[in-house]
Amino acid sequence: MSTAREQPIFSTRAHVFQIDPATKRNWIPAGKHALTVSYFYDATRNVYRIISIGGAKAIINSTVTPNMTFTKTSQKFGQWADSRANTVYGLGFASEQHLTQVPPSPLVSANGPGEEKLFRSQSADAPGPTERERLKKMLSEGSVGEVQWEAEFFALQDSNNKLAGALREANAAAAQWRQQLEAQRAEAERLRQRVAELEAQAASEVTPTSEKEGLGQGQSLEQLEALVQTKDQEIQTLKSQTGGPREAPEAAEREETQQKVQDLETRNAELEHQLRAMERSLEEARAERERARAEVGRAAQLLDVRLFELSELREGLARLAEAAP
């Protein structure tokens, strides 16, 4: 938008507003976020220009004239009328310090001969205004206050939306952890049952079958020795069946299963710890969301109060205008 002869001398960030052409009272914001406002100087023509670009569109393209007046209507808001553009521009700053830099020191010179300042500032030391002027000023300040409350309300809404998104993500993560924990618990229970079955099976196989045989009074010594040898063979057979190769794989399987159970219990403990951490994070997110909702509610209430006060000011101004001769 600037020509090659113009040189940038100052830039700042501010929320840009234009007066509603229909009502000439309400402010229309140029966007939800602050824009860059730049000041250019054309040394060839000795002309200053204020430019602000929003996307590919020039929001402000105001050539400063000697009769322009920059009015500070609040600690963070100022406005001026551009007769060529047939509108009134408003700038809302993040702090009063940013506003005191407008216009910057390089601009405190004239656009054209015979002038001493770029903008004529309205001082609080000026003579006392009339009742009508006082009401007009209050009305203007009320409109600016309404815009500022709307901007804060939008910021709180954005914060609330971000918190709601974080809360949804935390809920989804907690649900996933719960599903994993339930699956691990089911697997641990299944392995415990398997261990119990293997232990019961081993106990039944290890128990030897005992037989009681009485010795008759007429048995001979040879018969007794043969019976002892037979019993010794049966004992060796039972030992080979119960304590042999068959028992070793089952014992190894039991040990492996028990190790798996221990590993699963350790994993379950870790998952429960992570779940508790997620639940604490979820509670914190919920509490933060509730605080944000309370802030939004308070901002909405204050905005309603400001709008009510503005309505009363407008009615007072209308009554004063009707009573005026």
mmCIF file of C-alpha atoms in Angstrom:
data_model
loop_
_atom_site.group_PDB
_atom_site.id
_atom_site.type_symbol
_atom_site.label_atom_id
_atom_site.label_comp_id
_atom_site.label_asym_id
_atom_site.label_seq_id
_atom_site.Cartn_x
_atom_site.Cartn_y
_atom_site.Cartn_z
ATOM 1 C CA MET A 1 0.000 0.000 0.000
ATOM 2 C CA SER A 2 2.935 2.381 0.580
ATOM 3 C CA THR A 3 4.864 3.964 -2.271
ATOM 4 C CA ALA A 4 8.613 3.968 -2.752
ATOM 5 C CA ARG A 5 8.822 7.548 -1.451
ATOM 6 C CA GLU A 6 7.232 6.647 1.863
ATOM 7 C CA GLN A 7 9.416 5.353 4.652
ATOM 8 C CA PRO A 8 8.129 3.388 7.669
ATOM 9 C CA ILE A 9 8.932 5.195 10.909
ATOM 10 C CA PHE A 10 6.887 3.319 13.524
ATOM 11 C CA SER A 11 4.849 0.122 13.946
ATOM 12 C CA THR A 12 2.734 -1.207 16.798
ATOM 13 C CA ARG A 13 0.106 -3.856 17.500
ATOM 14 C CA ALA A 14 -3.495 -2.921 18.324
ATOM 15 C CA HIS A 15 -7.079 -4.059 17.897
ATOM 16 C CA VAL A 16 -8.549 -2.051 15.016
ATOM 17 C CA PHE A 17 -12.157 -0.777 15.000
ATOM 18 C CA GLN A 18 -14.304 1.301 12.675
ATOM 19 C CA ILE A 19 -17.453 3.186 13.578
ATOM 20 C CA ASP A 20 -20.694 1.624 12.410
ATOM 21 C CA PRO A 21 -21.763 3.695 9.362
ATOM 22 C CA ALA A 22 -25.427 2.967 10.067
ATOM 23 C CA THR A 23 -25.638 4.047 13.720
ATOM 24 C CA LYS A 24 -22.508 6.242 13.961
ATOM 25 C CA ARG A 25 -22.311 5.040 17.568
ATOM 26 C CA ASN A 26 -21.230 1.406 17.786
ATOM 27 C CA TRP A 27 -17.762 0.109 17.000
ATOM 28 C CA ILE A 28 -17.193 -2.691 14.491
ATOM 29 C CA PRO A 29 -14.002 -4.749 15.159
ATOM 30 C CA ALA A 30 -11.814 -5.492 12.156
ATOM 31 C CA GLY A 31 -11.040 -8.938 13.574
ATOM 32 C CA LYS A 32 -10.697 -11.005 16.728
ATOM 33 C CA HIS A 33 -6.930 -10.459 16.969
ATOM 34 C CA ALA A 34 -4.606 -7.485 17.110
ATOM 35 C CA LEU A 35 -3.217 -6.155 13.811
ATOM 36 C CA THR A 36 -0.020 -4.345 12.894
ATOM 37 C CA VAL A 37 -0.524 -0.586 12.591
ATOM 38 C CA SER A 38 2.297 1.231 10.749
ATOM 39 C CA TYR A 39 3.127 4.923 10.306
ATOM 40 C CA PHE A 40 4.772 6.097 7.079
ATOM 41 C CA TYR A 41 6.324 9.449 6.142
ATOM 42 C CA ASP A 42 6.679 10.894 2.648
ATOM 43 C CA ALA A 43 9.531 13.395 2.838
ATOM 44 C CA THR A 44 8.858 14.644 -0.679
ATOM 45 C CA ARG A 45 5.311 15.760 0.123
ATOM 46 C CA ASN A 46 5.825 16.091 3.904
ATOM 47 C CA VAL A 47 2.838 13.820 4.488
ATOM 48 C CA TYR A 48 2.209 11.145 7.097
ATOM 49 C CA ARG A 49 0.018 8.099 6.557
ATOM 50 C CA ILE A 50 -1.365 5.380 8.895
ATOM 51 C CA ILE A 51 -1.767 1.910 7.359
ATOM 52 C CA SER A 52 -2.995 -1.409 8.749
ATOM 53 C CA ILE A 53 -3.331 -4.530 6.595
ATOM 54 C CA GLY A 54 -5.645 -7.431 7.478
ATOM 55 C CA GLY A 55 -4.933 -10.354 5.143
ATOM 56 C CA ALA A 56 -4.978 -8.886 1.628
ATOM 57 C CA LYS A 57 -7.207 -5.958 2.593
ATOM 58 C CA ALA A 58 -6.250 -2.509 3.834
ATOM 59 C CA ILE A 59 -8.180 -1.991 7.078
ATOM 60 C CA ILE A 60 -6.709 1.484 7.663
ATOM 61 C CA ASN A 61 -5.361 3.758 4.917
ATOM 62 C CA SER A 62 -5.559 7.188 6.503
ATOM 63 C CA THR A 63 -3.617 10.212 5.305
ATOM 64 C CA VAL A 64 -3.036 12.530 8.247
ATOM 65 C CA THR A 65 -4.262 16.112 7.821
ATOM 66 C CA PRO A 66 -3.582 19.123 10.082
ATOM 67 C CA ASN A 67 -7.147 19.223 11.393
ATOM 68 C CA MET A 68 -7.191 15.612 12.594
ATOM 69 C CA THR A 69 -7.503 14.990 16.345
ATOM 70 C CA PHE A 70 -6.456 11.816 18.101
ATOM 71 C CA THR A 71 -8.717 11.416 21.156
ATOM 72 C CA LYS A 72 -7.742 9.201 24.082
ATOM 73 C CA THR A 73 -11.117 7.950 25.342
ATOM 74 C CA SER A 74 -9.745 5.480 27.908
ATOM 75 C CA GLN A 75 -6.440 4.194 29.242
ATOM 76 C CA LYS A 76 -6.064 1.716 26.369
ATOM 77 C CA PHE A 77 -8.226 3.172 23.584
ATOM 78 C CA GLY A 78 -7.922 6.084 21.185
ATOM 79 C CA GLN A 79 -9.784 7.239 18.078
ATOM 80 C CA TRP A 80 -9.682 9.755 15.232
ATOM 81 C CA ALA A 81 -11.974 10.812 12.402
ATOM 82 C CA ASP A 82 -10.879 10.592 8.770
ATOM 83 C CA SER A 83 -13.054 12.901 6.664
ATOM 84 C CA ARG A 84 -11.627 11.589 3.400
ATOM 85 C CA ALA A 85 -12.557 7.996 4.247
ATOM 86 C CA ASN A 86 -15.798 9.233 5.841
ATOM 87 C CA THR A 87 -15.262 7.083 8.926
ATOM 88 C CA VAL A 88 -13.872 7.032 12.445
ATOM 89 C CA TYR A 89 -11.033 4.684 13.358
ATOM 90 C CA GLY A 90 -10.373 3.271 16.827
ATOM 91 C CA LEU A 91 -7.310 1.522 18.225
ATOM 92 C CA GLY A 92 -7.377 -0.676 21.338
ATOM 93 C CA PHE A 93 -3.978 -1.387 22.901
ATOM 94 C CA ALA A 94 -2.804 -4.066 25.303
ATOM 95 C CA SER A 95 -1.636 -1.507 27.886
ATOM 96 C CA GLU A 96 -1.638 2.210 28.543
ATOM 97 C CA GLN A 97 2.090 2.313 27.807
ATOM 98 C CA HIS A 98 1.443 1.261 24.214
ATOM 99 C CA LEU A 99 -1.173 3.984 23.846
ATOM 100 C CA THR A 100 1.159 6.716 25.106
ATOM 101 C CA GLN A 101 3.456 5.976 22.119
ATOM 102 C CA VAL A 102 0.735 7.066 19.669
ATOM 103 C CA PRO A 103 1.588 9.217 17.864
ATOM 104 C CA PRO A 104 5.318 8.473 18.186
ATOM 105 C CA SER A 105 7.844 11.250 18.618
ATOM 106 C CA PRO A 106 8.859 11.399 14.912
ATOM 107 C CA LEU A 107 5.255 12.270 14.064
ATOM 108 C CA VAL A 108 5.031 15.313 16.316
ATOM 109 C CA SER A 109 5.570 17.531 13.309
ATOM 110 C CA ALA A 110 3.265 19.094 10.787
ATOM 111 C CA ASN A 111 1.589 17.775 7.675
ATOM 112 C CA GLY A 112 1.881 21.006 5.752
ATOM 113 C CA PRO A 113 3.219 24.414 6.779
ATOM 114 C CA GLY A 114 2.034 26.386 9.765
ATOM 115 C CA GLU A 115 1.092 23.401 11.992
ATOM 116 C CA GLU A 116 2.902 22.344 15.127
ATOM 117 C CA LYS A 117 1.486 18.868 15.799
ATOM 118 C CA LEU A 118 0.249 15.925 13.804
ATOM 119 C CA PHE A 119 -2.697 15.268 16.138
ATOM 120 C CA ARG A 120 -4.159 17.703 18.599
ATOM 121 C CA SER A 121 -4.474 15.812 21.886
ATOM 122 C CA GLN A 122 -7.419 16.396 24.176
ATOM 123 C CA SER A 123 -6.061 17.129 27.666
ATOM 124 C CA ALA A 124 -7.784 16.592 30.977
ATOM 125 C CA ASP A 125 -6.705 20.149 31.929
ATOM 126 C CA ALA A 126 -8.971 21.708 29.284
ATOM 127 C CA PRO A 127 -11.883 23.922 30.441
ATOM 128 C CA GLY A 128 -14.869 22.034 31.909
ATOM 129 C CA PRO A 129 -17.236 20.702 29.234
ATOM 130 C CA THR A 130 -20.922 21.430 29.136
ATOM 131 C CA GLU A 131 -23.450 18.845 30.218
ATOM 132 C CA ARG A 132 -24.092 17.771 26.633
ATOM 133 C CA GLU A 133 -20.400 17.356 25.886
ATOM 134 C CA ARG A 134 -19.968 15.394 29.112
ATOM 135 C CA LEU A 135 -22.746 13.008 28.108
ATOM 136 C CA LYS A 136 -21.262 12.599 24.641
ATOM 137 C CA LYS A 137 -17.892 11.751 26.152
ATOM 138 C CA MET A 138 -19.467 9.263 28.548
ATOM 139 C CA LEU A 139 -21.333 7.710 25.636
ATOM 140 C CA SER A 140 -18.106 7.339 23.647
ATOM 141 C CA GLU A 141 -16.291 5.822 26.610
ATOM 142 C CA GLY A 142 -19.201 3.439 27.137
ATOM 143 C CA SER A 143 -18.957 2.240 23.529
ATOM 144 C CA VAL A 144 -15.225 1.668 23.924
ATOM 145 C CA GLY A 145 -15.809 -0.190 27.165
ATOM 146 C CA GLU A 146 -18.341 -2.392 25.405
ATOM 147 C CA VAL A 147 -15.787 -3.263 22.709
ATOM 148 C CA GLN A 148 -13.109 -4.022 25.295
ATOM 149 C CA TRP A 149 -15.430 -6.312 27.236
ATOM 150 C CA GLU A 150 -16.367 -8.093 24.009
ATOM 151 C CA ALA A 151 -12.686 -8.611 23.181
ATOM 152 C CA GLU A 152 -12.020 -10.052 26.659
ATOM 153 C CA PHE A 153 -15.127 -12.207 26.321
ATOM 154 C CA PHE A 154 -13.838 -13.640 22.999
ATOM 155 C CA ALA A 155 -10.449 -14.351 24.611
ATOM 156 C CA LEU A 156 -12.111 -16.210 27.484
ATOM 157 C CA GLN A 157 -14.204 -18.198 25.018
ATOM 158 C CA ASP A 158 -11.046 -19.241 23.131
ATOM 159 C CA SER A 159 -9.423 -20.301 26.415
ATOM 160 C CA ASN A 160 -12.536 -22.264 27.372
ATOM 161 C CA ASN A 161 -12.564 -24.051 23.997
ATOM 162 C CA LYS A 162 -8.906 -25.030 24.426
ATOM 163 C CA LEU A 163 -9.579 -26.358 27.921
ATOM 164 C CA ALA A 164 -12.579 -28.313 26.648
ATOM 165 C CA GLY A 165 -10.411 -29.913 23.947
ATOM 166 C CA ALA A 166 -7.743 -30.842 26.509
ATOM 167 C CA LEU A 167 -10.433 -32.328 28.752
ATOM 168 C CA ARG A 168 -11.795 -34.454 25.898
ATOM 169 C CA GLU A 169 -8.287 -35.746 25.133
ATOM 170 C CA ALA A 170 -7.717 -36.559 28.819
ATOM 171 C CA ASN A 171 -11.031 -38.439 28.985
ATOM 172 C CA ALA A 172 -10.144 -40.473 25.896
ATOM 173 C CA ALA A 173 -6.680 -41.305 27.279
ATOM 174 C CA ALA A 174 -8.156 -42.328 30.644
ATOM 175 C CA ALA A 175 -10.697 -44.602 28.942
ATOM 176 C CA GLN A 176 -7.903 -46.244 26.939
ATOM 177 C CA TRP A 177 -5.832 -46.829 30.078
ATOM 178 C CA ARG A 178 -8.863 -48.359 31.809
ATOM 179 C CA GLN A 179 -9.399 -50.787 28.906
ATOM 180 C CA GLN A 180 -5.748 -51.850 28.983
ATOM 181 C CA LEU A 181 -5.880 -52.318 32.748
ATOM 182 C CA GLU A 182 -8.996 -54.523 32.521
ATOM 183 C CA ALA A 183 -7.368 -56.636 29.795
ATOM 184 C CA GLN A 184 -4.225 -57.094 31.915
ATOM 185 C CA ARG A 185 -6.313 -58.064 34.946
ATOM 186 C CA ALA A 186 -8.226 -60.672 32.914
ATOM 187 C CA GLU A 187 -4.962 -62.132 31.614
ATOM 188 C CA ALA A 188 -3.519 -62.295 35.147
ATOM 189 C CA GLU A 189 -6.625 -64.098 36.424
ATOM 190 C CA ARG A 190 -6.421 -66.624 33.594
ATOM 191 C CA LEU A 191 -2.765 -67.371 34.393
ATOM 192 C CA ARG A 192 -3.546 -67.764 38.110
ATOM 193 C CA GLN A 193 -6.196 -70.367 37.275
ATOM 194 C CA ARG A 194 -3.707 -72.205 35.034
ATOM 195 C CA VAL A 195 -1.131 -72.306 37.853
ATOM 196 C CA ALA A 196 -3.726 -73.719 40.263
ATOM 197 C CA GLU A 197 -4.670 -76.427 37.750
ATOM 198 C CA LEU A 198 -1.018 -77.448 37.231
ATOM 199 C CA GLU A 199 -0.343 -77.603 40.968
ATOM 200 C CA ALA A 200 -3.448 -79.749 41.553
ATOM 201 C CA GLN A 201 -2.447 -82.100 38.721
ATOM 202 C CA ALA A 202 1.117 -82.480 40.074
ATOM 203 C CA ALA A 203 -0.140 -83.206 43.583
ATOM 204 C CA SER A 204 -2.433 -85.970 42.338
ATOM 205 C CA GLU A 205 0.351 -87.628 40.341
ATOM 206 C CA VAL A 206 3.005 -87.384 43.056
ATOM 207 C CA THR A 207 0.839 -89.097 45.733
ATOM 208 C CA PRO A 208 1.894 -92.741 45.729
ATOM 209 C CA THR A 209 -0.654 -95.478 45.920
ATOM 210 C CA SER A 210 -0.070 -97.376 49.123
ATOM 211 C CA GLU A 211 -1.220 -100.877 49.520
ATOM 212 C CA LYS A 212 -1.515 -102.763 52.750
ATOM 213 C CA GLU A 213 -1.002 -106.448 52.563
ATOM 214 C CA GLY A 214 -0.974 -108.625 55.578
ATOM 215 C CA LEU A 215 1.398 -111.451 55.951
ATOM 216 C CA GLY A 216 -0.053 -114.818 56.665
ATOM 217 C CA GLN A 217 1.306 -116.911 59.414
ATOM 218 C CA GLY A 218 2.232 -119.684 56.988
ATOM 219 C CA GLN A 219 4.357 -117.552 54.554
ATOM 220 C CA SER A 220 7.872 -118.715 54.114
ATOM 221 C CA LEU A 221 11.031 -116.597 54.137
ATOM 222 C CA GLU A 222 11.442 -116.967 50.366
ATOM 223 C CA GLN A 223 7.946 -115.656 49.799
ATOM 224 C CA LEU A 224 8.696 -112.678 52.039
ATOM 225 C CA GLU A 225 11.894 -111.881 50.130
ATOM 226 C CA ALA A 226 10.055 -112.151 46.779
ATOM 227 C CA LEU A 227 7.359 -109.850 48.102
ATOM 228 C CA VAL A 228 9.970 -107.304 49.236
ATOM 229 C CA GLN A 229 11.624 -107.371 45.801
ATOM 230 C CA THR A 230 8.250 -106.922 44.140
ATOM 231 C CA LYS A 231 7.497 -103.905 46.325
ATOM 232 C CA ASP A 232 10.941 -102.441 45.616
ATOM 233 C CA GLN A 233 10.265 -102.708 41.897
ATOM 234 C CA GLU A 234 6.871 -101.049 42.302
ATOM 235 C CA ILE A 235 8.478 -98.207 44.272
ATOM 236 C CA GLN A 236 11.104 -97.698 41.559
ATOM 237 C CA THR A 237 8.384 -97.759 38.910
ATOM 238 C CA LEU A 238 6.367 -95.126 40.816
ATOM 239 C CA LYS A 239 9.458 -92.978 41.297
ATOM 240 C CA SER A 240 10.246 -93.133 37.590
ATOM 241 C CA GLN A 241 6.654 -92.159 36.767
ATOM 242 C CA THR A 242 6.261 -89.311 39.270
ATOM 243 C CA GLY A 243 9.763 -87.870 39.608
ATOM 244 C CA GLY A 244 11.057 -88.535 36.147
ATOM 245 C CA PRO A 245 11.058 -86.575 32.911
ATOM 246 C CA ARG A 246 7.300 -85.873 33.066
ATOM 247 C CA GLU A 247 7.566 -83.849 36.271
ATOM 248 C CA ALA A 248 10.379 -81.624 34.993
ATOM 249 C CA PRO A 249 8.450 -79.987 32.091
ATOM 250 C CA GLU A 250 5.446 -79.353 34.329
ATOM 251 C CA ALA A 251 7.627 -77.740 36.997
ATOM 252 C CA ALA A 252 9.291 -75.588 34.371
ATOM 253 C CA GLU A 253 5.890 -74.657 32.990
ATOM 254 C CA ARG A 254 4.670 -73.738 36.473
ATOM 255 C CA GLU A 255 7.733 -71.574 37.084
ATOM 256 C CA GLU A 256 7.320 -69.863 33.701
ATOM 257 C CA THR A 257 3.619 -69.262 34.363
ATOM 258 C CA GLN A 258 4.354 -67.884 37.832
ATOM 259 C CA GLN A 259 6.948 -65.548 36.325
ATOM 260 C CA LYS A 260 4.394 -64.359 33.798
ATOM 261 C CA VAL A 261 1.920 -63.737 36.611
ATOM 262 C CA GLN A 262 4.515 -61.701 38.497
ATOM 263 C CA ASP A 263 5.333 -59.717 35.356
ATOM 264 C CA LEU A 264 1.637 -59.052 34.756
ATOM 265 C CA GLU A 265 1.126 -57.959 38.353
ATOM 266 C CA THR A 266 4.046 -55.553 38.012
ATOM 267 C CA ARG A 267 2.605 -54.226 34.762
ATOM 268 C CA ASN A 268 -0.815 -53.891 36.400
ATOM 269 C CA ALA A 269 0.726 -51.854 39.230
ATOM 270 C CA GLU A 270 2.374 -49.552 36.674
ATOM 271 C CA LEU A 271 -0.878 -49.149 34.760
ATOM 272 C CA GLU A 272 -2.790 -48.384 37.952
ATOM 273 C CA HIS A 273 -0.190 -45.743 38.846
ATOM 274 C CA GLN A 274 -0.501 -44.196 35.363
ATOM 275 C CA LEU A 275 -4.283 -44.311 35.617
ATOM 276 C CA ARG A 276 -4.216 -42.497 38.939
ATOM 277 C CA ALA A 277 -1.928 -39.869 37.390
ATOM 278 C CA MET A 278 -4.298 -39.476 34.438
ATOM 279 C CA GLU A 279 -7.261 -39.170 36.780
ATOM 280 C CA ARG A 280 -5.457 -36.452 38.745
ATOM 281 C CA SER A 281 -4.670 -34.637 35.492
ATOM 282 C CA LEU A 282 -8.293 -35.036 34.457
ATOM 283 C CA GLU A 283 -9.512 -33.551 37.726
ATOM 284 C CA GLU A 284 -7.106 -30.636 37.342
ATOM 285 C CA ALA A 285 -8.342 -30.030 33.776
ATOM 286 C CA ARG A 286 -11.934 -30.134 34.996
ATOM 287 C CA ALA A 287 -11.163 -27.669 37.770
ATOM 288 C CA GLU A 288 -9.414 -25.350 35.297
ATOM 289 C CA ARG A 289 -12.388 -25.596 32.976
ATOM 290 C CA GLU A 290 -14.751 -24.712 35.810
ATOM 291 C CA ARG A 291 -12.596 -21.700 36.654
ATOM 292 C CA ALA A 292 -12.654 -20.625 33.011
ATOM 293 C CA ARG A 293 -16.437 -21.021 32.944
ATOM 294 C CA ALA A 294 -16.686 -18.864 36.056
ATOM 295 C CA GLU A 295 -14.485 -16.220 34.413
ATOM 296 C CA VAL A 296 -16.660 -16.286 31.296
ATOM 297 C CA GLY A 297 -19.764 -15.930 33.455
ATOM 298 C CA ARG A 298 -18.308 -12.971 35.315
ATOM 299 C CA ALA A 299 -17.213 -11.346 32.062
ATOM 300 C CA ALA A 300 -20.708 -11.838 30.620
ATOM 301 C CA GLN A 301 -22.264 -10.287 33.726
ATOM 302 C CA LEU A 302 -19.926 -7.301 33.561
ATOM 303 C CA LEU A 303 -20.697 -6.930 29.864
ATOM 304 C CA ASP A 304 -24.411 -6.883 30.647
ATOM 305 C CA VAL A 305 -23.813 -4.186 33.259
ATOM 306 C CA ARG A 306 -21.808 -2.106 30.781
ATOM 307 C CA LEU A 307 -24.496 -2.487 28.139
ATOM 308 C CA PHE A 308 -27.155 -1.423 30.644
ATOM 309 C CA GLU A 309 -25.116 1.630 31.634
ATOM 310 C CA LEU A 310 -24.586 2.449 27.967
ATOM 311 C CA SER A 311 -28.316 2.212 27.344
ATOM 312 C CA GLU A 312 -28.984 4.625 30.212
ATOM 313 C CA LEU A 313 -26.404 7.060 28.842
ATOM 314 C CA ARG A 314 -28.015 6.959 25.418
ATOM 315 C CA GLU A 315 -31.446 7.588 26.897
ATOM 316 C CA GLY A 316 -30.059 10.516 28.920
ATOM 317 C CA LEU A 317 -28.446 11.962 25.829
ATOM 318 C CA ALA A 318 -31.672 11.564 23.876
ATOM 319 C CA ARG A 319 -33.659 13.333 26.619
ATOM 320 C CA LEU A 320 -31.109 16.101 26.772
ATOM 321 C CA ALA A 321 -31.215 16.538 23.008
ATOM 322 C CA GLU A 322 -34.999 16.754 23.052
ATOM 323 C CA ALA A 323 -34.990 19.302 25.878
ATOM 324 C CA ALA A 324 -32.385 21.454 24.162
ATOM 325 C CA PRO A 325 -33.822 24.552 22.380
#
